[in-house]
Amino acid sequence: MAQFRAKKLDLSCFINVRVIRDHTKRKVFEQYETERQALRYIIRNTTLPQRMRAQAQLDLSQMHAYTRPTQIRNRCIDGGKGRGVLRDFNMARIRSIANPDKEFNFFISKNERVNEMQREAMNICIRKIVLDRLEASGLKIVPVPLGTPKDEPHIPILVSSDIAKKQRVIVVVGESSQDLGIWAYRTVGQRGINEGSAMDFVMEAQKYTAGRSCPSPAQRGTFESPGIVIANLGQLVWYRGGRRAMTMKTWQALPRPSAVHMPMRLDTIKNRVPGNEDYEKHVEHLFRKVLPGLLGQDTRVDAIGIGDGATELVNFLDANWSTWSSRVNAIALGAPNHSLDEFTNEAFAESLSKRGRAYLVSPEPFGTPLPGRERYGCNCYASGESSFTECVMEKIYKPVLAFFQLVADVPGYEEMVTFVASPDDDEESARVEEVTEQTQDKDGTQRCISLRAFSTSKIYQNTSEPARTSSEDASNTALPKTAAEMERVVRLARQTFGETLPENLLSTEEYGIYERLYGPPLRATTPEDMGLLQDLEETGESDAVEGTRNALLRENHDGDLEEVEYTMDAAASETDAAVGEHNTQADTLRPPYDQSDGVADLEGKLGKLSALVEGNQPPEQKLLDEYDEVDEEESEAEEEIDDIDEASGDADSARSHPYTVAGRFSTSPATIYLPKESFTTPITSILADYSNKHISECSQRTFGGPDLPYSTATPPTKRHLEQKPIALGASQFRMGEMEANAYLSAVMPGAYATVMSTLVEIRKRLGPDWIEGLLKREGGPRVLDAGAGGAGIVAWREVLKAEWERLEPEGTKKPVPLGKTIVVTGSNTLRHRSSRLLGNTTFLPRLPDYVHVRHEPTIEDDNAPPQRKQFDVIIAPHTLWPLKEDYMRKQAVQNFWSLLNPNGGVLILIEKGLPRGFEMIAAAREMLLEKYISSPGSATYERDLESPEDERFTKKETGMIIAPCTNHTRCPMYLTPGRSTARKDFCYFKQRFVRPPYLQRILGAKDRNHEDVQFSYIAVRRGHDERDSNGLVQGDQATNAAFFGYEQPESSLPNLTADANLEKPRINTLGLPRAILPPIKRRGHVTLDLCTPAGRIERWTVPRSFSNQAYRDARKSQWGDLWALGAKTRVERNIRIGRSPAAQKPKGKNVFEIEMGEQGMEGVRHVTGGRVRDEKRTKKGRKERKQKGISLDEF
């Protein structure tokens, strides 16, 4: 290839190795094409000598392979792909040829610019195909303003070619971010071009005629289909270089000089079309200048608005209803965003209420009535789309067209006024009520309007009335004539029979309405379709009590409400017998509707459903309510038993000592399950828009490869790697889309587990008064999440909800006082994602710096100090290790302390459970004890020697360490500050949590769905010290008392108070030793490694002979538990803390440290780095080294 390669590439497309190779092949083939053709002619010419033909065959076979035309392949000019290329565009197809089920791959490169250009190239192909198909179906492109040449600025819209002859026209004002004729590109790639564009809508609209519901089939088809006008709210930018209109997304993808150049500047005058500068002006121009010029004077208009188009549509009609009131038939809105309070025209509001519908984005099944009439001014239904506004149109166009046809066919049609009870309403306000009012129009026409509210609560019906005669049935079979009543019959039939329909049940007009709304039924209704459970052949006659019939509304698989009847045995009239026979007799079902009754039974069916809607209840309801209460009490009892079992941890936990249970370090249950509604489901919906493969690749690339060792995870197989902090932090300012997804999926689950475990431990140590006081405070607690991206707030709210349920009596529905929550998120991408997990939350890009702000008036500035933010709880996981320098970490800890509420604020610092992470936490602990937290014998802090004499010593504040330490001395595992090498022993804890499905997919895990996350932490409290308030004792006295054990009554315990005359205090878990390693279980004894309240690491031995209770609890104890039952022997344990750089002094040199106090120099400490030889080595042998004394001059 090198001999053919050109010195300069004349390419203007996407370039990679394959494209360059293909370009070289084309050039070589062009150069040698004449020679190849000549040789082929000689070979095929039979008149030439055989020797000449053989020589030509040999020469042709010896030519380079690049000269062959088979080497040339059509490649995508924007991606370099060689398969699935459309020849007309030189672009790849939407689906992969090798795997047709694979959708469009946006992430073909790490450069987002390349990905955007590839997407735009695909969209160009889609737009051309869609416009070609729409033009073939009878639509044409019309420039707006009308009559504008193609080269001049204009906005294209789609209009029926024969629109001037149409008697009815459908105007579609679509979503503001899509191209002309496109509903949603995501649907085009998933379910096809026709469904994701206006093609299916146009084809369906052409099936409808004005006489489709005429009684006589001969009259159908005599009227033409409605015309179509599709507005263009997306392509409002005029590209002068290409002489075409486009969307902002297409503008961003226009060619640039290079991948690093910014997009072209958008001129607000030159790149806009006059009269169509924005959505509002485009809609106004369409209705004022375009439609009057295209439509006839008597043409009726049906309007559809989607998203922003719906808002602009109703705003324009509200302001110009006097002009359009006589021409607009009906209005359908998809995902609207307007408010009824903003309307100024009462006539338009009334018309929208009677002839308008709104379809909202909702997870409910399609057609489900939803609340919202008070806001949008019309009946609201579920669209069947739960996430995206752009996908609403493809779900609702069929019922919308049926609704328009119904309004056109039925003169004077009016919608039923439907009020849907909100799920937050109480049971009384959520009852289903139906009120029918007679209204009279100006022309004297009587109209029936039904005001109805829906509810999902159980409703009972009593039909203990005399049976009607056949004459009465015949007299009542006459159905109402108004369109509203006919639609009511159709809707009740749909709710009753689902997708099936009994024969001859509806009249011709009603069946036409049924077909418009729901389509043709599947088949005739059978008894099995009603869900009958009673076999008539075996049971014979019905066991129901004559004259009493009970009915329930049950939701079927389509989301519709169907009626189920049941009968109660006479023996169930007594309460005692009813409780025992509830499951066998009270729920017995009997056959409902009998098809043989035909139309004569329709009135009875409507009466039954009307009674259900009105909420009539028989006296038997009280008995059923008692059954429900018994079931609720039994279920609550079972839940309490389950809670006890989960809290105990194992089956024999009841045998454990109460102090052992109180000192356990574990959640309940021990394995944390991430909350589904507030955590797993929102993150899953966020990640659903992205490829799992790309998220996994980005996570592995960011967090150190498989198993993600540089996330919150600490896999055992990656212990040999270099210790590094988490690669992504919540406060990081620059974070791309995929990086934010990687943070959500790989970091936040582990952060939630560690924060939840820490909060549970703090709640145990501080007791219920801590959270109760925060809940009762006015405004609730103020909480700051400084490093978890919102996962800490989710964990805090779960703890808060559990505490609120414990405090509030049963049956109350008061909301939990969540208070004020603030989350630090540096990047916009992470903030947008976290906001979907948290409501009523403030997001800050960074924290204010209060370290360098004055605390009180000074000589230079006598004004009051600036007001500071104060928080009751600060959760700061993984915030210290990412900082490069030690002074920066100290400033961060000082800033957190200054943000704490001085009246009991709690600070939580968490890092990864690695030696380096523990050293970060230990250094922060040492600084807090040294400068801020006051302890007996250490109430002041000495500043630098350069400080004035009166400011040399500063008084410390009241505070204490909550967990995990039970001492306020130097950490026994961090005796030497700084980083150490080869550290074996350090303080950390483990918490198991169940991985969410998206984390399982990212890790590729198949055999294990849980993970044990390791972490080191410290929790301190400011402004409150139980050593002063509650008589807490720590140190050697508490260690000795714990070694003696609290298993015996308090009368035999040693005195734990400083004064022997004082009353003995109650045991406090903050004065107990904590296990730093799992227990060593041997036959007949258990060895515990404990960190004692005296600040020492000791090994306690608990044999069976010491105490059966203590021996059993010691075997059941776990890592992190507090131990209160004593031991028989104890020895000090050696700690393998490694070597610190400060301790690695040059050998043979004496190093001394001078200890200074308030009275000056208090002593000298010899800290030499190596052994000093007493003799020196010379050529003549060893000579004794003279010892030199230490003088004051050397200091």
mmCIF file of C-alpha atoms in Angstrom, residues 78-263:
data_model
loop_
_atom_site.group_PDB
_atom_site.id
_atom_site.type_symbol
_atom_site.label_atom_id
_atom_site.label_comp_id
_atom_site.label_asym_id
_atom_site.label_seq_id
_atom_site.Cartn_x
_atom_site.Cartn_y
_atom_site.Cartn_z
ATOM 1 C CA ASP A 78 -19.325 10.309 8.478
ATOM 2 C CA GLY A 79 -18.341 7.121 10.265
ATOM 3 C CA GLY A 80 -16.159 5.088 7.971
ATOM 4 C CA LYS A 81 -18.383 2.023 8.184
ATOM 5 C CA GLY A 82 -18.411 -0.270 5.194
ATOM 6 C CA ARG A 83 -21.676 -2.107 5.749
ATOM 7 C CA GLY A 84 -25.236 -0.937 5.406
ATOM 8 C CA VAL A 85 -24.431 2.235 3.444
ATOM 9 C CA LEU A 86 -27.233 4.036 1.621
ATOM 10 C CA ARG A 87 -25.918 4.849 -1.856
ATOM 11 C CA ASP A 88 -27.987 8.005 -2.206
ATOM 12 C CA PHE A 89 -26.417 9.512 0.919
ATOM 13 C CA ASN A 90 -23.187 7.556 1.431
ATOM 14 C CA MET A 91 -24.386 7.040 4.990
ATOM 15 C CA ALA A 92 -24.868 3.912 7.085
ATOM 16 C CA ARG A 93 -28.338 2.560 7.804
ATOM 17 C CA ILE A 94 -30.055 2.893 11.143
ATOM 18 C CA ARG A 95 -29.782 -0.803 12.022
ATOM 19 C CA SER A 96 -26.752 -3.060 11.897
ATOM 20 C CA ILE A 97 -26.610 -5.552 9.035
ATOM 21 C CA ALA A 98 -24.920 -8.167 11.192
ATOM 22 C CA ASN A 99 -27.463 -7.748 13.981
ATOM 23 C CA PRO A 100 -30.732 -6.219 12.724
ATOM 24 C CA ASP A 101 -32.143 -6.106 16.259
ATOM 25 C CA LYS A 102 -29.406 -3.719 17.361
ATOM 26 C CA GLU A 103 -30.509 -0.095 17.552
ATOM 27 C CA PHE A 104 -28.644 2.981 16.394
ATOM 28 C CA ASN A 105 -25.283 3.340 18.140
ATOM 29 C CA PHE A 106 -24.638 6.962 19.055
ATOM 30 C CA PHE A 107 -21.318 6.411 20.841
ATOM 31 C CA ILE A 108 -18.998 5.441 17.998
ATOM 32 C CA SER A 109 -16.180 7.597 19.316
ATOM 33 C CA LYS A 110 -14.930 9.183 22.500
ATOM 34 C CA ASN A 111 -15.306 12.551 20.791
ATOM 35 C CA GLU A 112 -18.853 13.800 21.303
ATOM 36 C CA ARG A 113 -18.495 16.024 18.241
ATOM 37 C CA VAL A 114 -18.038 12.958 16.031
ATOM 38 C CA ASN A 115 -21.041 11.276 17.658
ATOM 39 C CA GLU A 116 -23.226 14.329 17.041
ATOM 40 C CA MET A 117 -22.233 14.490 13.388
ATOM 41 C CA GLN A 118 -23.007 10.804 12.963
ATOM 42 C CA ARG A 119 -26.425 11.299 14.522
ATOM 43 C CA GLU A 120 -27.155 14.255 12.252
ATOM 44 C CA ALA A 121 -26.095 12.237 9.216
ATOM 45 C CA MET A 122 -28.584 9.555 10.208
ATOM 46 C CA ASN A 123 -31.277 12.178 10.776
ATOM 47 C CA ILE A 124 -30.698 13.571 7.274
ATOM 48 C CA CYS A 125 -31.475 10.145 5.836
ATOM 49 C CA ILE A 126 -34.576 9.786 7.996
ATOM 50 C CA ARG A 127 -35.897 13.220 7.074
ATOM 51 C CA LYS A 128 -35.527 12.568 3.352
ATOM 52 C CA ILE A 129 -37.289 9.206 3.586
ATOM 53 C CA VAL A 130 -40.112 10.655 5.702
ATOM 54 C CA LEU A 131 -40.695 13.644 3.414
ATOM 55 C CA ASP A 132 -40.658 11.422 0.323
ATOM 56 C CA ARG A 133 -43.271 9.127 1.858
ATOM 57 C CA LEU A 134 -45.444 12.005 3.015
ATOM 58 C CA GLU A 135 -45.342 13.598 -0.414
ATOM 59 C CA ALA A 136 -46.322 10.260 -1.952
ATOM 60 C CA SER A 137 -49.292 10.073 0.443
ATOM 61 C CA GLY A 138 -50.733 13.377 -0.763
ATOM 62 C CA LEU A 139 -48.926 16.058 1.282
ATOM 63 C CA LYS A 140 -46.751 18.843 -0.071
ATOM 64 C CA ILE A 141 -44.250 21.284 1.402
ATOM 65 C CA VAL A 142 -45.447 24.878 1.553
ATOM 66 C CA PRO A 143 -43.084 27.742 2.495
ATOM 67 C CA VAL A 144 -44.104 30.141 5.238
ATOM 68 C CA PRO A 145 -44.629 33.065 4.622
ATOM 69 C CA LEU A 146 -46.735 31.980 1.672
ATOM 70 C CA GLY A 147 -45.197 32.610 -1.717
ATOM 71 C CA THR A 148 -41.626 32.878 -0.459
ATOM 72 C CA PRO A 149 -38.997 31.557 -2.968
ATOM 73 C CA LYS A 150 -37.024 28.516 -1.882
ATOM 74 C CA ASP A 151 -33.776 30.467 -1.634
ATOM 75 C CA GLU A 152 -35.260 33.119 0.652
ATOM 76 C CA PRO A 153 -35.711 32.654 4.426
ATOM 77 C CA HIS A 154 -38.819 30.601 5.083
ATOM 78 C CA ILE A 155 -40.211 27.887 7.331
ATOM 79 C CA PRO A 156 -41.494 24.732 5.573
ATOM 80 C CA ILE A 157 -44.799 23.182 6.647
ATOM 81 C CA LEU A 158 -46.717 20.154 5.356
ATOM 82 C CA VAL A 159 -50.144 20.660 3.811
ATOM 83 C CA SER A 160 -52.559 18.376 1.962
ATOM 84 C CA SER A 161 -52.287 18.920 -1.781
ATOM 85 C CA ASP A 162 -56.058 19.417 -2.137
ATOM 86 C CA ILE A 163 -56.610 21.300 1.084
ATOM 87 C CA ALA A 164 -58.683 23.996 -0.572
ATOM 88 C CA LYS A 165 -61.441 21.446 -1.262
ATOM 89 C CA LYS A 166 -61.554 19.998 2.264
ATOM 90 C CA GLN A 167 -64.543 20.619 4.505
ATOM 91 C CA ARG A 168 -62.599 19.671 7.639
ATOM 92 C CA VAL A 169 -58.894 20.164 8.378
ATOM 93 C CA ILE A 170 -56.710 18.820 11.179
ATOM 94 C CA VAL A 171 -53.963 21.237 12.273
ATOM 95 C CA VAL A 172 -51.029 19.684 14.169
ATOM 96 C CA VAL A 173 -48.713 21.918 16.213
ATOM 97 C CA GLY A 174 -45.982 19.501 17.251
ATOM 98 C CA GLU A 175 -43.129 19.407 19.738
ATOM 99 C CA SER A 176 -40.605 22.249 19.574
ATOM 100 C CA SER A 177 -37.401 20.203 19.249
ATOM 101 C CA GLN A 178 -38.313 17.918 16.319
ATOM 102 C CA ASP A 179 -37.910 18.271 12.583
ATOM 103 C CA LEU A 180 -40.797 18.632 10.169
ATOM 104 C CA GLY A 181 -42.837 15.451 9.937
ATOM 105 C CA ILE A 182 -40.946 13.737 12.782
ATOM 106 C CA TRP A 183 -42.587 12.880 16.094
ATOM 107 C CA ALA A 184 -39.592 11.249 17.819
ATOM 108 C CA TYR A 185 -36.269 10.049 16.415
ATOM 109 C CA ARG A 186 -35.965 7.542 19.260
ATOM 110 C CA THR A 187 -39.145 5.863 18.036
ATOM 111 C CA VAL A 188 -37.876 5.830 14.457
ATOM 112 C CA GLY A 189 -34.866 3.814 15.541
ATOM 113 C CA GLN A 190 -36.825 1.488 17.804
ATOM 114 C CA ARG A 191 -40.124 0.792 16.036
ATOM 115 C CA GLY A 192 -39.781 2.094 12.506
ATOM 116 C CA ILE A 193 -39.956 5.260 10.415
ATOM 117 C CA ASN A 194 -43.708 5.265 9.920
ATOM 118 C CA GLU A 195 -44.516 5.017 13.605
ATOM 119 C CA GLY A 196 -41.985 7.624 14.701
ATOM 120 C CA SER A 197 -43.070 10.104 12.035
ATOM 121 C CA ALA A 198 -46.330 11.576 10.783
ATOM 122 C CA MET A 199 -46.734 8.780 8.224
ATOM 123 C CA ASP A 200 -48.976 6.518 10.324
ATOM 124 C CA PHE A 201 -50.973 9.546 11.463
ATOM 125 C CA VAL A 202 -51.621 10.643 7.868
ATOM 126 C CA MET A 203 -52.576 7.141 6.757
ATOM 127 C CA GLU A 204 -54.968 6.766 9.686
ATOM 128 C CA ALA A 205 -56.517 10.196 9.124
ATOM 129 C CA GLN A 206 -57.202 9.371 5.479
ATOM 130 C CA LYS A 207 -59.343 6.428 6.588
ATOM 131 C CA TYR A 208 -61.807 8.717 8.394
ATOM 132 C CA THR A 209 -64.740 10.304 6.558
ATOM 133 C CA ALA A 210 -67.488 12.579 7.730
ATOM 134 C CA GLY A 211 -70.141 9.911 7.135
ATOM 135 C CA ARG A 212 -68.352 6.917 8.619
ATOM 136 C CA SER A 213 -70.837 6.564 11.473
ATOM 137 C CA CYS A 214 -73.919 6.910 9.284
ATOM 138 C CA PRO A 215 -76.461 4.121 9.924
ATOM 139 C CA SER A 216 -76.537 3.151 6.258
ATOM 140 C CA PRO A 217 -73.343 1.519 4.983
ATOM 141 C CA ALA A 218 -74.196 2.757 1.500
ATOM 142 C CA GLN A 219 -73.687 6.329 2.651
ATOM 143 C CA ARG A 220 -70.203 5.695 4.011
ATOM 144 C CA GLY A 221 -67.340 6.907 1.878
ATOM 145 C CA THR A 222 -69.400 9.571 0.191
ATOM 146 C CA PHE A 223 -67.509 12.279 2.087
ATOM 147 C CA GLU A 224 -63.815 13.004 1.625
ATOM 148 C CA SER A 225 -61.213 12.555 4.347
ATOM 149 C CA PRO A 226 -60.084 15.578 6.382
ATOM 150 C CA GLY A 227 -57.191 17.709 5.250
ATOM 151 C CA ILE A 228 -53.948 17.925 7.209
ATOM 152 C CA VAL A 229 -51.701 20.849 8.133
ATOM 153 C CA ILE A 230 -48.510 20.076 10.099
ATOM 154 C CA ALA A 231 -46.824 23.124 11.606
ATOM 155 C CA ASN A 232 -43.075 23.354 12.136
ATOM 156 C CA LEU A 233 -42.086 24.588 15.597
ATOM 157 C CA GLY A 234 -38.658 22.948 15.473
ATOM 158 C CA GLN A 235 -37.004 24.299 12.322
ATOM 159 C CA LEU A 236 -37.070 28.009 13.141
ATOM 160 C CA VAL A 237 -33.354 28.638 12.399
ATOM 161 C CA TRP A 238 -32.448 29.696 8.844
ATOM 162 C CA TYR A 239 -29.081 28.407 7.594
ATOM 163 C CA ARG A 240 -27.914 30.869 4.942
ATOM 164 C CA GLY A 241 -25.092 28.638 3.746
ATOM 165 C CA GLY A 242 -27.412 25.747 2.950
ATOM 166 C CA ARG A 243 -30.515 27.812 2.160
ATOM 167 C CA ARG A 244 -32.730 25.772 4.441
ATOM 168 C CA ALA A 245 -34.426 25.890 7.828
ATOM 169 C CA MET A 246 -33.232 23.646 10.628
ATOM 170 C CA THR A 247 -33.451 22.941 14.329
ATOM 171 C CA MET A 248 -30.948 24.073 16.930
ATOM 172 C CA LYS A 249 -29.664 20.504 17.230
ATOM 173 C CA THR A 250 -28.909 20.444 13.499
ATOM 174 C CA TRP A 251 -27.271 23.884 13.791
ATOM 175 C CA GLN A 252 -24.908 22.523 16.437
ATOM 176 C CA ALA A 253 -23.956 19.629 14.134
ATOM 177 C CA LEU A 254 -23.039 21.771 11.116
ATOM 178 C CA PRO A 255 -19.489 21.284 9.738
ATOM 179 C CA ARG A 256 -16.733 23.236 11.479
ATOM 180 C CA PRO A 257 -13.077 23.820 10.622
ATOM 181 C CA SER A 258 -12.066 21.232 13.231
ATOM 182 C CA ALA A 259 -13.481 19.221 16.084
ATOM 183 C CA VAL A 260 -12.327 21.797 18.639
ATOM 184 C CA HIS A 261 -13.920 24.826 16.990
ATOM 185 C CA MET A 262 -17.043 26.301 18.522
ATOM 186 C CA PRO A 263 -20.323 26.218 16.554
#
